[in-house]
Amino acid sequence: QVRLVESGGGLVQAGGSLGLSCAVSGRTLSTYGMGWFRQAPGKEREFVATINWNGANTYYADSVKGRFTISRDNAKNTVYLQMNSLKPEDTAVYYCAAGTATPNPYDYYFWGQGTQVTVSL
């Protein structure tokens, strides 16, 4: 069984930074493309960023491009999301997912439980 556990969420002021981590267990991380998604209250889950199995290719939602960076360390079985210049509209529960590296959430097989990110004015 593959298990994903996110960490690093919290409360930050607008303009600040946060770094999220996603620890993967049960299977070698390099087997999967990885993605980050988020869901704000009353909204559908939306794509944030994705990275292919070896980190050579990344893709971002337009709303986070230039502010967020996805990376991975297969030796540590961990995926990261560095978030800079945060805005109140970035407030959401952030989820990591393992599967095929696309923006489509249906291409992912395993999901974490999520970590809350709150950006205040």
mmCIF file of N, CA and C in Angstrom:
data_model
loop_
_atom_site.group_PDB
_atom_site.id
_atom_site.type_symbol
_atom_site.label_atom_id
_atom_site.label_comp_id
_atom_site.label_asym_id
_atom_site.label_seq_id
_atom_site.Cartn_x
_atom_site.Cartn_y
_atom_site.Cartn_z
ATOM 1 N N GLN A 1 0.843 -1.183 0.000
ATOM 2 C CA GLN A 1 0.000 0.000 0.000
ATOM 3 C C GLN A 1 0.880 1.236 0.000
ATOM 4 N N VAL A 2 0.603 2.161 -0.899
ATOM 5 C CA VAL A 2 1.352 3.414 -0.975
ATOM 6 C C VAL A 2 0.705 4.427 -0.047
ATOM 7 N N ARG A 3 1.527 5.093 0.727
ATOM 8 C CA ARG A 3 1.023 6.098 1.669
ATOM 9 C C ARG A 3 1.741 7.407 1.427
ATOM 10 N N LEU A 4 0.978 8.500 1.373
ATOM 11 C CA LEU A 4 1.523 9.834 1.176
ATOM 12 C C LEU A 4 1.136 10.686 2.391
ATOM 13 N N VAL A 5 2.109 11.363 2.961
ATOM 14 C CA VAL A 5 1.854 12.207 4.119
ATOM 15 C C VAL A 5 2.440 13.591 3.864
ATOM 16 N N GLU A 6 1.556 14.593 3.823
ATOM 17 C CA GLU A 6 1.983 15.978 3.619
ATOM 18 C C GLU A 6 2.313 16.624 4.963
ATOM 19 N N SER A 7 3.218 17.583 4.912
ATOM 20 C CA SER A 7 3.544 18.375 6.088
ATOM 21 C C SER A 7 4.026 19.744 5.640
ATOM 22 N N GLY A 8 4.070 20.673 6.601
ATOM 23 C CA GLY A 8 4.620 21.994 6.322
ATOM 24 C C GLY A 8 3.592 23.093 6.161
ATOM 25 N N GLY A 9 2.323 22.743 6.203
ATOM 26 C CA GLY A 9 1.311 23.787 6.090
ATOM 27 C C GLY A 9 1.270 24.659 7.325
ATOM 28 N N GLY A 10 0.491 25.731 7.238
ATOM 29 C CA GLY A 10 0.376 26.621 8.377
ATOM 30 C C GLY A 10 -0.202 27.956 7.978
ATOM 31 N N LEU A 11 -0.031 28.929 8.853
ATOM 32 C CA LEU A 11 -0.532 30.286 8.651
ATOM 33 C C LEU A 11 0.632 31.200 8.316
ATOM 34 N N VAL A 12 0.462 31.988 7.268
ATOM 35 C CA VAL A 12 1.519 32.902 6.842
ATOM 36 C C VAL A 12 0.876 34.182 6.334
ATOM 37 N N GLN A 13 1.583 35.276 6.462
ATOM 38 C CA GLN A 13 1.075 36.540 5.937
ATOM 39 C C GLN A 13 1.289 36.625 4.431
ATOM 40 N N ALA A 14 0.459 37.393 3.788
ATOM 41 C CA ALA A 14 0.609 37.613 2.355
ATOM 42 C C ALA A 14 2.011 38.130 2.048
ATOM 43 N N GLY A 15 2.597 37.566 0.995
ATOM 44 C CA GLY A 15 3.959 37.917 0.633
ATOM 45 C C GLY A 15 5.000 36.989 1.223
ATOM 46 N N GLY A 16 4.571 36.155 2.158
ATOM 47 C CA GLY A 16 5.486 35.233 2.813
ATOM 48 C C GLY A 16 5.679 33.947 2.042
ATOM 49 N N SER A 17 6.401 33.028 2.671
ATOM 50 C CA SER A 17 6.746 31.750 2.033
ATOM 51 C C SER A 17 6.437 30.583 2.950
ATOM 52 N N LEU A 18 6.155 29.462 2.322
ATOM 53 C CA LEU A 18 5.996 28.193 3.034
ATOM 54 C C LEU A 18 6.556 27.084 2.163
ATOM 55 N N GLY A 19 7.066 26.041 2.815
ATOM 56 C CA GLY A 19 7.520 24.877 2.075
ATOM 57 C C GLY A 19 6.760 23.649 2.526
ATOM 58 N N LEU A 20 6.154 22.969 1.584
ATOM 59 C CA LEU A 20 5.428 21.739 1.876
ATOM 60 C C LEU A 20 6.284 20.537 1.496
ATOM 61 N N SER A 21 6.104 19.466 2.230
ATOM 62 C CA SER A 21 6.768 18.197 1.926
ATOM 63 C C SER A 21 5.722 17.105 1.815
ATOM 64 N N CYS A 22 6.031 16.101 1.026
ATOM 65 C CA CYS A 22 5.157 14.941 0.883
ATOM 66 C C CYS A 22 6.040 13.699 0.959
ATOM 67 N N ALA A 23 5.930 12.972 2.044
ATOM 68 C CA ALA A 23 6.716 11.756 2.240
ATOM 69 C C ALA A 23 5.929 10.563 1.719
ATOM 70 N N VAL A 24 6.575 9.778 0.890
ATOM 71 C CA VAL A 24 5.934 8.620 0.263
ATOM 72 C C VAL A 24 6.524 7.343 0.842
ATOM 73 N N SER A 25 5.664 6.420 1.206
ATOM 74 C CA SER A 25 6.124 5.124 1.701
ATOM 75 C C SER A 25 5.327 4.018 1.029
ATOM 76 N N GLY A 26 5.888 2.826 1.061
ATOM 77 C CA GLY A 26 5.203 1.670 0.503
ATOM 78 C C GLY A 26 5.625 1.314 -0.902
ATOM 79 N N ARG A 27 6.253 2.263 -1.598
ATOM 80 C CA ARG A 27 6.705 2.010 -2.956
ATOM 81 C C ARG A 27 7.785 3.025 -3.277
ATOM 82 N N THR A 28 8.680 2.674 -4.155
ATOM 83 C CA THR A 28 9.750 3.602 -4.522
ATOM 84 C C THR A 28 9.182 4.807 -5.241
ATOM 85 N N LEU A 29 9.563 5.987 -4.781
ATOM 86 C CA LEU A 29 9.007 7.224 -5.323
ATOM 87 C C LEU A 29 9.247 7.349 -6.817
ATOM 88 N N SER A 30 10.392 6.878 -7.284
ATOM 89 C CA SER A 30 10.746 7.078 -8.682
ATOM 90 C C SER A 30 9.813 6.323 -9.636
ATOM 91 N N THR A 31 8.945 5.502 -9.076
ATOM 92 C CA THR A 31 7.965 4.801 -9.910
ATOM 93 C C THR A 31 6.921 5.768 -10.474
ATOM 94 N N TYR A 32 6.727 6.892 -9.784
ATOM 95 C CA TYR A 32 5.576 7.742 -10.086
ATOM 96 C C TYR A 32 5.938 9.161 -10.486
ATOM 97 N N GLY A 33 5.088 9.720 -11.346
ATOM 98 C CA GLY A 33 5.013 11.167 -11.440
ATOM 99 C C GLY A 33 4.257 11.660 -10.215
ATOM 100 N N MET A 34 4.530 12.888 -9.820
ATOM 101 C CA MET A 34 3.926 13.421 -8.605
ATOM 102 C C MET A 34 3.276 14.760 -8.900
ATOM 103 N N GLY A 35 2.224 15.037 -8.154
ATOM 104 C CA GLY A 35 1.531 16.301 -8.348
ATOM 105 C C GLY A 35 1.100 16.905 -7.029
ATOM 106 N N TRP A 36 0.901 18.208 -7.074
ATOM 107 C CA TRP A 36 0.290 18.934 -5.958
ATOM 108 C C TRP A 36 -1.018 19.537 -6.465
ATOM 109 N N PHE A 37 -2.040 19.405 -5.653
ATOM 110 C CA PHE A 37 -3.343 19.980 -5.932
ATOM 111 C C PHE A 37 -3.795 20.733 -4.694
ATOM 112 N N ARG A 38 -4.817 21.561 -4.853
ATOM 113 C CA ARG A 38 -5.352 22.273 -3.700
ATOM 114 C C ARG A 38 -6.855 22.415 -3.823
ATOM 115 N N GLN A 39 -7.490 22.574 -2.675
ATOM 116 C CA GLN A 39 -8.937 22.757 -2.653
ATOM 117 C C GLN A 39 -9.287 23.785 -1.591
ATOM 118 N N ALA A 40 -9.889 24.870 -2.048
ATOM 119 C CA ALA A 40 -10.363 25.916 -1.152
ATOM 120 C C ALA A 40 -11.814 25.619 -0.776
ATOM 121 N N PRO A 41 -12.276 26.178 0.341
ATOM 122 C CA PRO A 41 -13.658 25.931 0.764
ATOM 123 C C PRO A 41 -14.661 26.321 -0.311
ATOM 124 N N GLY A 42 -15.574 25.406 -0.616
ATOM 125 C CA GLY A 42 -16.606 25.697 -1.590
ATOM 126 C C GLY A 42 -16.166 25.623 -3.036
ATOM 127 N N LYS A 43 -14.910 25.204 -3.250
ATOM 128 C CA LYS A 43 -14.394 25.132 -4.618
ATOM 129 C C LYS A 43 -13.942 23.710 -4.932
ATOM 130 N N GLU A 44 -13.821 23.441 -6.221
ATOM 131 C CA GLU A 44 -13.334 22.142 -6.641
ATOM 132 C C GLU A 44 -11.820 22.045 -6.460
ATOM 133 N N ARG A 45 -11.350 20.814 -6.377
ATOM 134 C CA ARG A 45 -9.902 20.601 -6.286
ATOM 135 C C ARG A 45 -9.260 21.070 -7.585
ATOM 136 N N GLU A 46 -8.148 21.799 -7.474
ATOM 137 C CA GLU A 46 -7.496 22.326 -8.670
ATOM 138 C C GLU A 46 -6.025 21.957 -8.695
ATOM 139 N N PHE A 47 -5.537 21.843 -9.887
ATOM 140 C CA PHE A 47 -4.141 21.506 -10.126
ATOM 141 C C PHE A 47 -3.227 22.655 -9.730
ATOM 142 N N VAL A 48 -2.080 22.318 -9.134
ATOM 143 C CA VAL A 48 -1.084 23.321 -8.771
ATOM 144 C C VAL A 48 0.220 23.102 -9.559
ATOM 145 N N ALA A 49 0.792 21.899 -9.431
ATOM 146 C CA ALA A 49 2.078 21.634 -10.084
ATOM 147 C C ALA A 49 2.277 20.131 -10.212
ATOM 148 N N THR A 50 3.107 19.758 -11.177
ATOM 149 C CA THR A 50 3.427 18.349 -11.342
ATOM 150 C C THR A 50 4.879 18.192 -11.753
ATOM 151 N N ILE A 51 5.447 17.029 -11.470
ATOM 152 C CA ILE A 51 6.836 16.743 -11.779
ATOM 153 C C ILE A 51 6.935 15.287 -12.214
ATOM 154 N N ASN A 52 7.742 15.044 -13.252
ATOM 155 C CA ASN A 52 7.830 13.669 -13.731
ATOM 156 C C ASN A 52 8.751 12.841 -12.833
ATOM 157 N N TRP A 53 8.931 11.577 -13.188
ATOM 158 C CA TRP A 53 9.553 10.625 -12.271
ATOM 159 C C TRP A 53 10.973 10.996 -11.869
ATOM 160 N N ASN A 54 11.729 11.623 -12.763
ATOM 161 C CA ASN A 54 13.127 11.936 -12.431
ATOM 162 C C ASN A 54 13.357 13.425 -12.216
ATOM 163 N N GLY A 55 12.291 14.210 -12.234
ATOM 164 C CA GLY A 55 12.433 15.638 -11.969
ATOM 165 C C GLY A 55 12.836 16.479 -13.161
ATOM 166 N N ALA A 56 12.964 15.851 -14.318
ATOM 167 C CA ALA A 56 13.425 16.590 -15.494
ATOM 168 C C ALA A 56 12.363 17.516 -16.061
ATOM 169 N N ASN A 57 11.111 17.201 -15.809
ATOM 170 C CA ASN A 57 10.010 17.993 -16.367
ATOM 171 C C ASN A 57 9.042 18.403 -15.264
ATOM 172 N N THR A 58 8.702 19.687 -15.289
ATOM 173 C CA THR A 58 7.726 20.225 -14.356
ATOM 174 C C THR A 58 6.699 21.046 -15.116
ATOM 175 N N TYR A 59 5.538 21.208 -14.492
ATOM 176 C CA TYR A 59 4.470 21.984 -15.131
ATOM 177 C C TYR A 59 3.649 22.618 -14.022
ATOM 178 N N TYR A 60 3.258 23.883 -14.245
ATOM 179 C CA TYR A 60 2.567 24.635 -13.208
ATOM 180 C C TYR A 60 1.261 25.221 -13.711
ATOM 181 N N ALA A 61 0.338 25.390 -12.790
ATOM 182 C CA ALA A 61 -0.852 26.174 -13.092
ATOM 183 C C ALA A 61 -0.429 27.622 -13.291
ATOM 184 N N ASP A 62 -1.129 28.330 -14.170
ATOM 185 C CA ASP A 62 -0.781 29.726 -14.432
ATOM 186 C C ASP A 62 -0.831 30.571 -13.168
ATOM 187 N N SER A 63 -1.727 30.215 -12.263
ATOM 188 C CA SER A 63 -1.925 31.021 -11.059
ATOM 189 C C SER A 63 -0.730 30.972 -10.099
ATOM 190 N N VAL A 64 0.132 29.965 -10.248
ATOM 191 C CA VAL A 64 1.268 29.836 -9.324
ATOM 192 C C VAL A 64 2.616 29.930 -10.036
ATOM 193 N N LYS A 65 2.593 29.984 -11.349
ATOM 194 C CA LYS A 65 3.835 30.006 -12.129
ATOM 195 C C LYS A 65 4.692 31.196 -11.718
ATOM 196 N N GLY A 66 5.968 30.931 -11.481
ATOM 197 C CA GLY A 66 6.891 31.978 -11.072
ATOM 198 C C GLY A 66 6.930 32.203 -9.566
ATOM 199 N N ARG A 67 5.976 31.621 -8.831
ATOM 200 C CA ARG A 67 5.948 31.776 -7.367
ATOM 201 C C ARG A 67 6.187 30.446 -6.660
ATOM 202 N N PHE A 68 5.706 29.367 -7.243
ATOM 203 C CA PHE A 68 5.828 28.037 -6.623
ATOM 204 C C PHE A 68 6.856 27.209 -7.388
ATOM 205 N N THR A 69 7.527 26.321 -6.654
ATOM 206 C CA THR A 69 8.493 25.411 -7.270
ATOM 207 C C THR A 69 8.283 24.006 -6.722
ATOM 208 N N ILE A 70 8.081 23.066 -7.622
ATOM 209 C CA ILE A 70 7.964 21.668 -7.235
ATOM 210 C C ILE A 70 9.298 20.982 -7.467
ATOM 211 N N SER A 71 9.672 20.104 -6.548
ATOM 212 C CA SER A 71 10.914 19.354 -6.690
ATOM 213 C C SER A 71 10.752 18.004 -6.006
ATOM 214 N N ARG A 72 11.710 17.132 -6.217
ATOM 215 C CA ARG A 72 11.633 15.814 -5.611
ATOM 216 C C ARG A 72 13.021 15.304 -5.296
ATOM 217 N N ASP A 73 13.083 14.452 -4.278
ATOM 218 C CA ASP A 73 14.313 13.761 -3.914
ATOM 219 C C ASP A 73 13.956 12.285 -3.822
ATOM 220 N N ASN A 74 14.237 11.550 -4.883
ATOM 221 C CA ASN A 74 13.827 10.143 -4.911
ATOM 222 C C ASN A 74 14.565 9.313 -3.861
ATOM 223 N N ALA A 75 15.774 9.728 -3.520
ATOM 224 C CA ALA A 75 16.526 8.994 -2.496
ATOM 225 C C ALA A 75 15.848 9.100 -1.136
ATOM 226 N N LYS A 76 15.158 10.217 -0.920
ATOM 227 C CA LYS A 76 14.456 10.433 0.348
ATOM 228 C C LYS A 76 12.964 10.130 0.236
ATOM 229 N N ASN A 77 12.534 9.691 -0.947
ATOM 230 C CA ASN A 77 11.113 9.394 -1.169
ATOM 231 C C ASN A 77 10.222 10.570 -0.781
ATOM 232 N N THR A 78 10.644 11.758 -1.167
ATOM 233 C CA THR A 78 9.935 12.972 -0.761
ATOM 234 C C THR A 78 9.792 13.932 -1.937
ATOM 235 N N VAL A 79 8.634 14.561 -1.990
ATOM 236 C CA VAL A 79 8.354 15.604 -2.972
ATOM 237 C C VAL A 79 8.107 16.908 -2.213
ATOM 238 N N TYR A 80 8.506 18.014 -2.818
ATOM 239 C CA TYR A 80 8.420 19.302 -2.150
ATOM 240 C C TYR A 80 7.632 20.307 -2.992
ATOM 241 N N LEU A 81 7.061 21.265 -2.312
ATOM 242 C CA LEU A 81 6.449 22.412 -2.986
ATOM 243 C C LEU A 81 6.869 23.660 -2.217
ATOM 244 N N GLN A 82 7.746 24.435 -2.818
ATOM 245 C CA GLN A 82 8.160 25.705 -2.227
ATOM 246 C C GLN A 82 7.237 26.803 -2.738
ATOM 247 N N MET A 83 6.614 27.509 -1.818
ATOM 248 C CA MET A 83 5.635 28.525 -2.177
ATOM 249 C C MET A 83 6.128 29.886 -1.704
ATOM 250 N N ASN A 84 6.360 30.782 -2.638
ATOM 251 C CA ASN A 84 6.822 32.130 -2.330
ATOM 252 C C ASN A 84 5.784 33.148 -2.765
ATOM 253 N N SER A 85 5.916 34.347 -2.259
ATOM 254 C CA SER A 85 5.006 35.452 -2.614
ATOM 255 C C SER A 85 3.549 35.015 -2.481
ATOM 256 N N LEU A 86 3.236 34.422 -1.361
ATOM 257 C CA LEU A 86 1.899 33.868 -1.165
ATOM 258 C C LEU A 86 0.845 34.958 -1.125
ATOM 259 N N LYS A 87 -0.340 34.595 -1.629
ATOM 260 C CA LYS A 87 -1.471 35.502 -1.695
ATOM 261 C C LYS A 87 -2.637 34.886 -0.916
ATOM 262 N N PRO A 88 -3.560 35.713 -0.460
ATOM 263 C CA PRO A 88 -4.728 35.149 0.246
ATOM 264 C C PRO A 88 -5.475 34.115 -0.581
ATOM 265 N N GLU A 89 -5.491 34.281 -1.882
ATOM 266 C CA GLU A 89 -6.192 33.315 -2.742
ATOM 267 C C GLU A 89 -5.476 31.980 -2.845
ATOM 268 N N ASP A 90 -4.291 31.858 -2.275
ATOM 269 C CA ASP A 90 -3.598 30.570 -2.204
ATOM 270 C C ASP A 90 -4.091 29.737 -1.018
ATOM 271 N N THR A 91 -4.929 30.321 -0.188
ATOM 272 C CA THR A 91 -5.462 29.604 0.959
ATOM 273 C C THR A 91 -6.269 28.399 0.507
ATOM 274 N N ALA A 92 -5.900 27.217 1.017
ATOM 275 C CA ALA A 92 -6.549 25.973 0.610
ATOM 276 C C ALA A 92 -5.931 24.823 1.389
ATOM 277 N N VAL A 93 -6.553 23.667 1.255
ATOM 278 C CA VAL A 93 -5.910 22.426 1.681
ATOM 279 C C VAL A 93 -5.105 21.918 0.488
ATOM 280 N N TYR A 94 -3.839 21.650 0.732
ATOM 281 C CA TYR A 94 -2.940 21.196 -0.324
ATOM 282 C C TYR A 94 -2.726 19.694 -0.209
ATOM 283 N N TYR A 95 -2.870 19.020 -1.355
ATOM 284 C CA TYR A 95 -2.743 17.575 -1.417
ATOM 285 C C TYR A 95 -1.604 17.184 -2.362
ATOM 286 N N CYS A 96 -0.847 16.181 -1.987
ATOM 287 C CA CYS A 96 0.073 15.596 -2.953
ATOM 288 C C CYS A 96 -0.521 14.296 -3.467
ATOM 289 N N ALA A 97 -0.112 13.924 -4.669
ATOM 290 C CA ALA A 97 -0.666 12.748 -5.318
ATOM 291 C C ALA A 97 0.407 12.044 -6.141
ATOM 292 N N ALA A 98 0.276 10.736 -6.256
ATOM 293 C CA ALA A 98 1.228 9.923 -7.010
ATOM 294 C C ALA A 98 0.515 9.239 -8.165
ATOM 295 N N GLY A 99 1.132 9.318 -9.336
ATOM 296 C CA GLY A 99 0.525 8.674 -10.495
ATOM 297 C C GLY A 99 1.275 9.045 -11.749
ATOM 298 N N THR A 100 0.539 9.599 -12.719
ATOM 299 C CA THR A 100 1.134 10.069 -13.970
ATOM 300 C C THR A 100 1.203 11.582 -13.913
ATOM 301 N N ALA A 101 2.325 12.139 -14.306
ATOM 302 C CA ALA A 101 2.567 13.571 -14.147
ATOM 303 C C ALA A 101 1.776 14.397 -15.170
ATOM 304 N N THR A 102 0.511 14.625 -14.863
ATOM 305 C CA THR A 102 -0.333 15.477 -15.685
ATOM 306 C C THR A 102 -1.126 16.417 -14.784
ATOM 307 N N PRO A 103 -1.794 17.423 -15.344
ATOM 308 C CA PRO A 103 -2.629 18.303 -14.528
ATOM 309 C C PRO A 103 -3.982 17.686 -14.156
ATOM 310 N N ASN A 104 -4.290 16.530 -14.695
ATOM 311 C CA ASN A 104 -5.596 15.895 -14.494
ATOM 312 C C ASN A 104 -5.583 15.059 -13.220
ATOM 313 N N PRO A 105 -6.411 15.393 -12.229
ATOM 314 C CA PRO A 105 -6.388 14.628 -10.983
ATOM 315 C C PRO A 105 -6.764 13.154 -11.170
ATOM 316 N N TYR A 106 -7.488 12.828 -12.234
ATOM 317 C CA TYR A 106 -7.882 11.439 -12.469
ATOM 318 C C TYR A 106 -6.719 10.574 -12.946
ATOM 319 N N ASP A 107 -5.586 11.183 -13.248
ATOM 320 C CA ASP A 107 -4.393 10.427 -13.646
ATOM 321 C C ASP A 107 -3.528 10.032 -12.455
ATOM 322 N N TYR A 108 -4.008 10.313 -11.249
ATOM 323 C CA TYR A 108 -3.238 9.986 -10.042
ATOM 324 C C TYR A 108 -3.928 8.854 -9.276
ATOM 325 N N TYR A 109 -3.112 7.946 -8.747
ATOM 326 C CA TYR A 109 -3.647 6.748 -8.125
ATOM 327 C C TYR A 109 -3.725 6.847 -6.605
ATOM 328 N N PHE A 110 -2.824 7.601 -6.026
ATOM 329 C CA PHE A 110 -2.737 7.686 -4.566
ATOM 330 C C PHE A 110 -2.695 9.141 -4.137
ATOM 331 N N TRP A 111 -3.353 9.417 -3.011
ATOM 332 C CA TRP A 111 -3.470 10.782 -2.506
ATOM 333 C C TRP A 111 -3.138 10.827 -1.022
ATOM 334 N N GLY A 112 -2.570 11.961 -0.610
ATOM 335 C CA GLY A 112 -2.375 12.204 0.801
ATOM 336 C C GLY A 112 -3.637 12.777 1.430
ATOM 337 N N GLN A 113 -3.567 13.024 2.735
ATOM 338 C CA GLN A 113 -4.722 13.534 3.474
ATOM 339 C C GLN A 113 -4.833 15.054 3.401
ATOM 340 N N GLY A 114 -3.776 15.703 2.998
ATOM 341 C CA GLY A 114 -3.824 17.147 2.832
ATOM 342 C C GLY A 114 -3.239 17.900 4.012
ATOM 343 N N THR A 115 -2.773 19.112 3.740
ATOM 344 C CA THR A 115 -2.266 20.009 4.772
ATOM 345 C C THR A 115 -2.806 21.407 4.500
ATOM 346 N N GLN A 116 -3.250 22.073 5.555
ATOM 347 C CA GLN A 116 -3.899 23.384 5.403
ATOM 348 C C GLN A 116 -2.851 24.487 5.255
ATOM 349 N N VAL A 117 -3.076 25.320 4.272
ATOM 350 C CA VAL A 117 -2.281 26.538 4.090
ATOM 351 C C VAL A 117 -3.234 27.722 4.155
ATOM 352 N N THR A 118 -2.950 28.647 5.056
ATOM 353 C CA THR A 118 -3.786 29.832 5.215
ATOM 354 C C THR A 118 -2.911 31.060 5.069
ATOM 355 N N VAL A 119 -3.295 31.942 4.152
ATOM 356 C CA VAL A 119 -2.545 33.165 3.895
ATOM 357 C C VAL A 119 -3.411 34.338 4.313
ATOM 358 N N SER A 120 -2.915 35.104 5.272
ATOM 359 C CA SER A 120 -3.666 36.243 5.784
ATOM 360 C C SER A 120 -3.185 37.542 5.152
ATOM 361 N N LEU A 121 -4.053 38.541 5.198
ATOM 362 C CA LEU A 121 -3.691 39.855 4.644
ATOM 363 C C LEU A 121 -2.666 40.560 5.518
#
